[in-house]
Amino acid sequence: MANTFASFDKRLRQIDRKNRKLARGYRNKIMPNGLIQPKAVRRFHFPLKGFLLLVAGFFIFKAFMLASVGPVTYEDRLAVLGEGTAVEQGGAWMMQVDPVTAYIARFMGVVG
């Protein structure tokens, strides 16, 4: 009896899983025997929320660095970094002060 219930429960889980996949989108496919079956369509969804959090965290990090060492020292360090290898120059370009970073740093005030 327990084995029968386990197999029934397994079939129910499979049906639920298939219904969840079909709810996200499907297309009908005609099988060789003439039967029409819905097939789930897989779609790629870019994790926009995670990407925006990453960008916001990067700007906050830059602003914290700017507020903690001051604008003059920050620019001096970026100038030294800009004279290095191609990777360091890319880092200097990414870390340069922009309006968003300057605004957040002014909001934070002087940390050090």
mmCIF file of N, CA and C in Angstrom:
data_model
loop_
_atom_site.group_PDB
_atom_site.id
_atom_site.type_symbol
_atom_site.label_atom_id
_atom_site.label_comp_id
_atom_site.label_asym_id
_atom_site.label_seq_id
_atom_site.Cartn_x
_atom_site.Cartn_y
_atom_site.Cartn_z
ATOM 1 N N MET A 1 0.823 -1.197 0.000
ATOM 2 C CA MET A 1 0.000 0.000 0.000
ATOM 3 C C MET A 1 0.867 1.261 0.000
ATOM 4 N N ALA A 2 1.934 1.236 0.805
ATOM 5 C CA ALA A 2 2.821 2.404 0.873
ATOM 6 C C ALA A 2 3.514 2.628 -0.468
ATOM 7 N N ASN A 3 3.872 1.543 -1.145
ATOM 8 C CA ASN A 3 4.527 1.657 -2.440
ATOM 9 C C ASN A 3 3.587 2.292 -3.468
ATOM 10 N N THR A 4 2.317 1.936 -3.437
ATOM 11 C CA THR A 4 1.335 2.503 -4.357
ATOM 12 C C THR A 4 1.177 4.001 -4.113
ATOM 13 N N PHE A 5 1.111 4.394 -2.847
ATOM 14 C CA PHE A 5 0.974 5.806 -2.511
ATOM 15 C C PHE A 5 2.213 6.583 -2.946
ATOM 16 N N ALA A 6 3.386 5.992 -2.776
ATOM 17 C CA ALA A 6 4.632 6.666 -3.169
ATOM 18 C C ALA A 6 4.670 6.897 -4.679
ATOM 19 N N SER A 7 4.258 5.896 -5.455
ATOM 20 C CA SER A 7 4.275 6.069 -6.908
ATOM 21 C C SER A 7 3.217 7.084 -7.338
ATOM 22 N N PHE A 8 2.057 7.104 -6.677
ATOM 23 C CA PHE A 8 1.020 8.095 -6.981
ATOM 24 C C PHE A 8 1.516 9.497 -6.648
ATOM 25 N N ASP A 9 2.175 9.639 -5.508
ATOM 26 C CA ASP A 9 2.717 10.932 -5.096
ATOM 27 C C ASP A 9 3.785 11.405 -6.081
ATOM 28 N N LYS A 10 4.599 10.491 -6.571
ATOM 29 C CA LYS A 10 5.628 10.826 -7.551
ATOM 30 C C LYS A 10 4.988 11.329 -8.839
ATOM 31 N N ARG A 11 3.937 10.656 -9.292
ATOM 32 C CA ARG A 11 3.242 11.095 -10.512
ATOM 33 C C ARG A 11 2.626 12.480 -10.326
ATOM 34 N N LEU A 12 2.068 12.750 -9.139
ATOM 35 C CA LEU A 12 1.501 14.075 -8.869
ATOM 36 C C LEU A 12 2.573 15.155 -8.912
ATOM 37 N N ARG A 13 3.753 14.877 -8.346
ATOM 38 C CA ARG A 13 4.854 15.850 -8.385
ATOM 39 C C ARG A 13 5.294 16.115 -9.822
ATOM 40 N N GLN A 14 5.340 15.065 -10.650
ATOM 41 C CA GLN A 14 5.715 15.238 -12.053
ATOM 42 C C GLN A 14 4.697 16.105 -12.792
ATOM 43 N N ILE A 15 3.426 15.895 -12.526
ATOM 44 C CA ILE A 15 2.372 16.691 -13.168
ATOM 45 C C ILE A 15 2.475 18.145 -12.731
ATOM 46 N N ASP A 16 2.675 18.374 -11.429
ATOM 47 C CA ASP A 16 2.822 19.746 -10.937
ATOM 48 C C ASP A 16 4.027 20.437 -11.560
ATOM 49 N N ARG A 17 5.140 19.733 -11.666
ATOM 50 C CA ARG A 17 6.353 20.307 -12.262
ATOM 51 C C ARG A 17 6.105 20.665 -13.734
ATOM 52 N N LYS A 18 5.432 19.775 -14.457
ATOM 53 C CA LYS A 18 5.139 20.026 -15.869
ATOM 54 C C LYS A 18 4.192 21.214 -16.020
ATOM 55 N N ASN A 19 3.190 21.318 -15.150
ATOM 56 C CA ASN A 19 2.263 22.443 -15.211
ATOM 57 C C ASN A 19 2.954 23.774 -14.918
ATOM 58 N N ARG A 20 3.906 23.788 -13.972
ATOM 59 C CA ARG A 20 4.658 25.013 -13.683
ATOM 60 C C ARG A 20 5.494 25.437 -14.889
ATOM 61 N N LYS A 21 6.109 24.467 -15.565
ATOM 62 C CA LYS A 21 6.895 24.782 -16.768
ATOM 63 C C LYS A 21 5.991 25.325 -17.881
ATOM 64 N N LEU A 22 4.842 24.700 -18.078
ATOM 65 C CA LEU A 22 3.932 25.134 -19.136
ATOM 66 C C LEU A 22 3.332 26.502 -18.827
ATOM 67 N N ALA A 23 3.201 26.855 -17.561
ATOM 68 C CA ALA A 23 2.649 28.154 -17.190
ATOM 69 C C ALA A 23 3.574 29.291 -17.608
ATOM 70 N N ARG A 24 4.871 29.020 -17.756
ATOM 71 C CA ARG A 24 5.837 30.044 -18.173
ATOM 72 C C ARG A 24 5.862 30.238 -19.679
ATOM 73 N N GLY A 25 5.142 29.414 -20.404
ATOM 74 C CA GLY A 25 5.075 29.532 -21.859
ATOM 75 C C GLY A 25 5.223 28.172 -22.515
ATOM 76 N N TYR A 26 4.475 27.979 -23.581
ATOM 77 C CA TYR A 26 4.547 26.698 -24.274
ATOM 78 C C TYR A 26 4.193 26.890 -25.738
ATOM 79 N N ARG A 27 4.498 25.874 -26.524
ATOM 80 C CA ARG A 27 4.072 25.808 -27.919
ATOM 81 C C ARG A 27 3.557 24.397 -28.151
ATOM 82 N N ASN A 28 2.631 24.272 -29.066
ATOM 83 C CA ASN A 28 2.057 22.956 -29.370
ATOM 84 C C ASN A 28 2.887 22.276 -30.445
ATOM 85 N N LYS A 29 3.141 21.002 -30.257
ATOM 86 C CA LYS A 29 3.907 20.218 -31.221
ATOM 87 C C LYS A 29 3.043 19.030 -31.640
ATOM 88 N N ILE A 30 3.013 18.817 -32.941
ATOM 89 C CA ILE A 30 2.252 17.672 -33.468
ATOM 90 C C ILE A 30 3.198 16.480 -33.553
ATOM 91 N N MET A 31 2.855 15.437 -32.858
ATOM 92 C CA MET A 31 3.674 14.230 -32.820
ATOM 93 C C MET A 31 3.432 13.414 -34.096
ATOM 94 N N PRO A 32 4.332 12.470 -34.412
ATOM 95 C CA PRO A 32 4.166 11.655 -35.632
ATOM 96 C C PRO A 32 2.838 10.883 -35.689
ATOM 97 N N ASN A 33 2.280 10.566 -34.530
ATOM 98 C CA ASN A 33 1.017 9.817 -34.532
ATOM 99 C C ASN A 33 -0.200 10.748 -34.585
ATOM 100 N N GLY A 34 0.032 12.078 -34.735
ATOM 101 C CA GLY A 34 -1.069 13.027 -34.859
ATOM 102 C C GLY A 34 -1.503 13.654 -33.554
ATOM 103 N N LEU A 35 -0.934 13.230 -32.446
ATOM 104 C CA LEU A 35 -1.288 13.772 -31.133
ATOM 105 C C LEU A 35 -0.631 15.143 -30.953
ATOM 106 N N ILE A 36 -1.391 16.098 -30.461
ATOM 107 C CA ILE A 36 -0.854 17.444 -30.211
ATOM 108 C C ILE A 36 -0.449 17.515 -28.743
ATOM 109 N N GLN A 37 0.828 17.819 -28.512
ATOM 110 C CA GLN A 37 1.338 17.908 -27.146
ATOM 111 C C GLN A 37 1.937 19.290 -26.905
ATOM 112 N N PRO A 38 1.644 19.894 -25.756
ATOM 113 C CA PRO A 38 2.285 21.173 -25.429
ATOM 114 C C PRO A 38 3.721 20.928 -24.952
ATOM 115 N N LYS A 39 4.645 21.724 -25.471
ATOM 116 C CA LYS A 39 6.044 21.636 -25.063
ATOM 117 C C LYS A 39 6.429 22.966 -24.427
ATOM 118 N N ALA A 40 7.080 22.911 -23.279
ATOM 119 C CA ALA A 40 7.490 24.116 -22.571
ATOM 120 C C ALA A 40 8.562 24.857 -23.363
ATOM 121 N N VAL A 41 8.455 26.177 -23.361
ATOM 122 C CA VAL A 41 9.441 27.022 -24.030
ATOM 123 C C VAL A 41 10.339 27.607 -22.953
ATOM 124 N N ARG A 42 11.634 27.384 -23.096
ATOM 125 C CA ARG A 42 12.577 27.924 -22.127
ATOM 126 C C ARG A 42 12.980 29.316 -22.562
ATOM 127 N N ARG A 43 12.885 30.250 -21.647
ATOM 128 C CA ARG A 43 13.266 31.626 -21.931
ATOM 129 C C ARG A 43 14.334 32.052 -20.960
ATOM 130 N N PHE A 44 15.300 32.808 -21.471
ATOM 131 C CA PHE A 44 16.353 33.342 -20.623
ATOM 132 C C PHE A 44 15.900 34.689 -20.082
ATOM 133 N N HIS A 45 15.945 34.837 -18.779
ATOM 134 C CA HIS A 45 15.609 36.103 -18.145
ATOM 135 C C HIS A 45 16.854 36.648 -17.480
ATOM 136 N N PHE A 46 17.284 37.828 -17.922
ATOM 137 C CA PHE A 46 18.462 38.466 -17.345
ATOM 138 C C PHE A 46 18.136 38.912 -15.925
ATOM 139 N N PRO A 47 19.013 38.613 -14.963
ATOM 140 C CA PRO A 47 18.749 38.997 -13.569
ATOM 141 C C PRO A 47 18.962 40.496 -13.364
ATOM 142 N N LEU A 48 17.981 41.281 -13.777
ATOM 143 C CA LEU A 48 18.094 42.736 -13.748
ATOM 144 C C LEU A 48 18.273 43.268 -12.326
ATOM 145 N N LYS A 49 17.533 42.720 -11.392
ATOM 146 C CA LYS A 49 17.625 43.194 -10.009
ATOM 147 C C LYS A 49 19.038 42.984 -9.447
ATOM 148 N N GLY A 50 19.604 41.835 -9.676
ATOM 149 C CA GLY A 50 20.966 41.564 -9.206
ATOM 150 C C GLY A 50 21.993 42.466 -9.870
ATOM 151 N N PHE A 51 21.810 42.720 -11.165
ATOM 152 C CA PHE A 51 22.733 43.598 -11.881
ATOM 153 C C PHE A 51 22.662 45.023 -11.342
ATOM 154 N N LEU A 52 21.448 45.516 -11.084
ATOM 155 C CA LEU A 52 21.294 46.863 -10.545
ATOM 156 C C LEU A 52 21.887 46.972 -9.143
ATOM 157 N N LEU A 53 21.729 45.938 -8.337
ATOM 158 C CA LEU A 53 22.348 45.939 -7.006
ATOM 159 C C LEU A 53 23.870 45.947 -7.103
ATOM 160 N N LEU A 54 24.409 45.227 -8.061
ATOM 161 C CA LEU A 54 25.856 45.209 -8.267
ATOM 162 C C LEU A 54 26.372 46.586 -8.669
ATOM 163 N N VAL A 55 25.688 47.243 -9.599
ATOM 164 C CA VAL A 55 26.100 48.576 -10.039
ATOM 165 C C VAL A 55 25.981 49.577 -8.899
ATOM 166 N N ALA A 56 24.885 49.530 -8.147
ATOM 167 C CA ALA A 56 24.711 50.440 -7.013
ATOM 168 C C ALA A 56 25.799 50.211 -5.968
ATOM 169 N N GLY A 57 26.117 48.954 -5.692
ATOM 170 C CA GLY A 57 27.181 48.646 -4.738
ATOM 171 C C GLY A 57 28.528 49.168 -5.201
ATOM 172 N N PHE A 58 28.784 49.105 -6.506
ATOM 173 C CA PHE A 58 30.041 49.616 -7.051
ATOM 174 C C PHE A 58 30.133 51.132 -6.863
ATOM 175 N N PHE A 59 29.039 51.851 -7.153
ATOM 176 C CA PHE A 59 29.046 53.297 -6.967
ATOM 177 C C PHE A 59 29.203 53.670 -5.493
ATOM 178 N N ILE A 60 28.576 52.924 -4.606
ATOM 179 C CA ILE A 60 28.712 53.196 -3.173
ATOM 180 C C ILE A 60 30.137 52.925 -2.714
ATOM 181 N N PHE A 61 30.745 51.865 -3.232
ATOM 182 C CA PHE A 61 32.146 51.573 -2.902
ATOM 183 C C PHE A 61 33.052 52.715 -3.354
ATOM 184 N N LYS A 62 32.856 53.172 -4.593
ATOM 185 C CA LYS A 62 33.666 54.277 -5.100
ATOM 186 C C LYS A 62 33.468 55.525 -4.240
ATOM 187 N N ALA A 63 32.237 55.816 -3.872
ATOM 188 C CA ALA A 63 31.951 56.996 -3.056
ATOM 189 C C ALA A 63 32.580 56.869 -1.675
ATOM 190 N N PHE A 64 32.554 55.679 -1.098
ATOM 191 C CA PHE A 64 33.174 55.476 0.209
ATOM 192 C C PHE A 64 34.679 55.715 0.123
ATOM 193 N N MET A 65 35.298 55.207 -0.932
ATOM 194 C CA MET A 65 36.735 55.425 -1.112
ATOM 195 C C MET A 65 37.032 56.919 -1.269
ATOM 196 N N LEU A 66 36.233 57.610 -2.051
ATOM 197 C CA LEU A 66 36.425 59.044 -2.259
ATOM 198 C C LEU A 66 36.225 59.817 -0.963
ATOM 199 N N ALA A 67 35.203 59.472 -0.210
ATOM 200 C CA ALA A 67 34.929 60.186 1.041
ATOM 201 C C ALA A 67 35.972 59.874 2.112
ATOM 202 N N SER A 68 36.534 58.681 2.077
ATOM 203 C CA SER A 68 37.475 58.315 3.141
ATOM 204 C C SER A 68 38.867 58.899 2.937
ATOM 205 N N VAL A 69 39.349 59.025 1.698
ATOM 206 C CA VAL A 69 40.698 59.551 1.482
ATOM 207 C C VAL A 69 40.706 60.994 1.020
ATOM 208 N N GLY A 70 39.592 61.518 0.584
ATOM 209 C CA GLY A 70 39.523 62.894 0.110
ATOM 210 C C GLY A 70 39.751 62.961 -1.392
ATOM 211 N N PRO A 71 39.241 64.023 -2.016
ATOM 212 C CA PRO A 71 39.309 64.096 -3.477
ATOM 213 C C PRO A 71 40.729 64.261 -4.024
ATOM 214 N N VAL A 72 41.581 64.993 -3.330
ATOM 215 C CA VAL A 72 42.938 65.216 -3.844
ATOM 216 C C VAL A 72 43.730 63.914 -3.825
ATOM 217 N N THR A 73 43.725 63.228 -2.692
ATOM 218 C CA THR A 73 44.443 61.958 -2.580
ATOM 219 C C THR A 73 43.866 60.919 -3.531
ATOM 220 N N TYR A 74 42.550 60.911 -3.674
ATOM 221 C CA TYR A 74 41.892 59.956 -4.572
ATOM 222 C C TYR A 74 42.349 60.163 -6.012
ATOM 223 N N GLU A 75 42.384 61.427 -6.449
ATOM 224 C CA GLU A 75 42.836 61.725 -7.814
ATOM 225 C C GLU A 75 44.313 61.381 -7.998
ATOM 226 N N ASP A 76 45.140 61.608 -6.973
ATOM 227 C CA ASP A 76 46.558 61.246 -7.055
ATOM 228 C C ASP A 76 46.725 59.740 -7.213
ATOM 229 N N ARG A 77 45.967 58.987 -6.452
ATOM 230 C CA ARG A 77 46.049 57.519 -6.541
ATOM 231 C C ARG A 77 45.571 57.022 -7.901
ATOM 232 N N LEU A 78 44.536 57.667 -8.436
ATOM 233 C CA LEU A 78 44.063 57.285 -9.770
ATOM 234 C C LEU A 78 45.101 57.622 -10.837
ATOM 235 N N ALA A 79 45.813 58.739 -10.674
ATOM 236 C CA ALA A 79 46.849 59.104 -11.639
ATOM 237 C C ALA A 79 47.962 58.070 -11.637
ATOM 238 N N VAL A 80 48.362 57.605 -10.450
ATOM 239 C CA VAL A 80 49.389 56.567 -10.356
ATOM 240 C C VAL A 80 48.881 55.270 -10.985
ATOM 241 N N LEU A 81 47.644 54.941 -10.710
ATOM 242 C CA LEU A 81 47.060 53.724 -11.267
ATOM 243 C C LEU A 81 46.942 53.817 -12.791
ATOM 244 N N GLY A 82 46.676 55.010 -13.311
ATOM 245 C CA GLY A 82 46.546 55.197 -14.743
ATOM 246 C C GLY A 82 47.851 55.060 -15.512
ATOM 247 N N GLU A 83 48.967 55.091 -14.805
ATOM 248 C CA GLU A 83 50.271 54.937 -15.452
ATOM 249 C C GLU A 83 50.733 53.484 -15.500
ATOM 250 N N GLY A 84 49.957 52.569 -14.970
ATOM 251 C CA GLY A 84 50.358 51.167 -14.887
ATOM 252 C C GLY A 84 50.021 50.386 -16.142
ATOM 253 N N THR A 85 49.810 49.096 -15.950
ATOM 254 C CA THR A 85 49.500 48.195 -17.059
ATOM 255 C C THR A 85 48.109 48.487 -17.616
ATOM 256 N N ALA A 86 47.754 47.764 -18.659
ATOM 257 C CA ALA A 86 46.448 47.976 -19.297
ATOM 258 C C ALA A 86 45.305 47.670 -18.325
ATOM 259 N N VAL A 87 45.474 46.656 -17.493
ATOM 260 C CA VAL A 87 44.436 46.313 -16.511
ATOM 261 C C VAL A 87 44.314 47.420 -15.475
ATOM 262 N N GLU A 88 45.445 47.952 -15.020
ATOM 263 C CA GLU A 88 45.418 49.040 -14.043
ATOM 264 C C GLU A 88 44.816 50.306 -14.649
ATOM 265 N N GLN A 89 45.108 50.567 -15.918
ATOM 266 C CA GLN A 89 44.513 51.722 -16.587
ATOM 267 C C GLN A 89 42.999 51.565 -16.703
ATOM 268 N N GLY A 90 42.561 50.351 -16.988
ATOM 269 C CA GLY A 90 41.119 50.088 -17.017
ATOM 270 C C GLY A 90 40.486 50.294 -15.652
ATOM 271 N N GLY A 91 41.183 49.857 -14.605
ATOM 272 C CA GLY A 91 40.686 50.076 -13.247
ATOM 273 C C GLY A 91 40.619 51.551 -12.906
ATOM 274 N N ALA A 92 41.623 52.314 -13.342
ATOM 275 C CA ALA A 92 41.625 53.759 -13.100
ATOM 276 C C ALA A 92 40.462 54.423 -13.829
ATOM 277 N N TRP A 93 40.189 53.957 -15.035
ATOM 278 C CA TRP A 93 39.067 54.524 -15.781
ATOM 279 C C TRP A 93 37.731 54.224 -15.088
ATOM 280 N N MET A 94 37.591 52.989 -14.583
ATOM 281 C CA MET A 94 36.353 52.602 -13.889
ATOM 282 C C MET A 94 36.187 53.363 -12.571
ATOM 283 N N MET A 95 37.308 53.642 -11.901
ATOM 284 C CA MET A 95 37.250 54.257 -10.577
ATOM 285 C C MET A 95 37.261 55.784 -10.605
ATOM 286 N N GLN A 96 37.318 56.393 -11.804
ATOM 287 C CA GLN A 96 37.353 57.851 -11.852
ATOM 288 C C GLN A 96 36.073 58.444 -11.274
ATOM 289 N N VAL A 97 36.190 59.671 -10.796
ATOM 290 C CA VAL A 97 35.061 60.333 -10.150
ATOM 291 C C VAL A 97 34.053 60.744 -11.214
ATOM 292 N N ASP A 98 32.813 60.342 -11.015
ATOM 293 C CA ASP A 98 31.720 60.730 -11.905
ATOM 294 C C ASP A 98 30.671 61.449 -11.061
ATOM 295 N N PRO A 99 29.662 62.037 -11.679
ATOM 296 C CA PRO A 99 28.668 62.791 -10.901
ATOM 297 C C PRO A 99 27.947 61.959 -9.838
ATOM 298 N N VAL A 100 27.647 60.716 -10.146
ATOM 299 C CA VAL A 100 26.946 59.862 -9.174
ATOM 300 C C VAL A 100 27.843 59.604 -7.965
ATOM 301 N N THR A 101 29.102 59.275 -8.211
ATOM 302 C CA THR A 101 30.041 59.014 -7.126
ATOM 303 C C THR A 101 30.240 60.265 -6.283
ATOM 304 N N ALA A 102 30.398 61.420 -6.940
ATOM 305 C CA ALA A 102 30.604 62.672 -6.213
ATOM 306 C C ALA A 102 29.387 63.002 -5.340
ATOM 307 N N TYR A 103 28.193 62.786 -5.862
ATOM 308 C CA TYR A 103 26.976 63.065 -5.087
ATOM 309 C C TYR A 103 26.886 62.168 -3.857
ATOM 310 N N ILE A 104 27.139 60.877 -4.049
ATOM 311 C CA ILE A 104 27.063 59.941 -2.922
ATOM 312 C C ILE A 104 28.145 60.260 -1.896
ATOM 313 N N ALA A 105 29.347 60.621 -2.361
ATOM 314 C CA ALA A 105 30.434 60.962 -1.444
ATOM 315 C C ALA A 105 30.091 62.221 -0.649
ATOM 316 N N ARG A 106 29.484 63.219 -1.303
ATOM 317 C CA ARG A 106 29.062 64.424 -0.566
ATOM 318 C C ARG A 106 28.004 64.062 0.468
ATOM 319 N N PHE A 107 27.131 63.153 0.116
ATOM 320 C CA PHE A 107 26.089 62.716 1.050
ATOM 321 C C PHE A 107 26.708 62.003 2.256
ATOM 322 N N MET A 108 27.744 61.187 2.007
ATOM 323 C CA MET A 108 28.413 60.466 3.090
ATOM 324 C C MET A 108 29.226 61.404 3.976
ATOM 325 N N GLY A 109 29.786 62.424 3.396
ATOM 326 C CA GLY A 109 30.649 63.330 4.150
ATOM 327 C C GLY A 109 32.030 62.715 4.295
ATOM 328 N N VAL A 110 32.870 63.364 5.051
ATOM 329 C CA VAL A 110 34.231 62.882 5.269
ATOM 330 C C VAL A 110 34.185 61.767 6.304
ATOM 331 N N VAL A 111 34.666 60.590 5.910
ATOM 332 C CA VAL A 111 34.636 59.434 6.808
ATOM 333 C C VAL A 111 35.852 59.449 7.729
ATOM 334 N N GLY A 112 37.043 59.685 7.147
ATOM 335 C CA GLY A 112 38.284 59.620 7.917
ATOM 336 C C GLY A 112 38.456 60.837 8.700
#
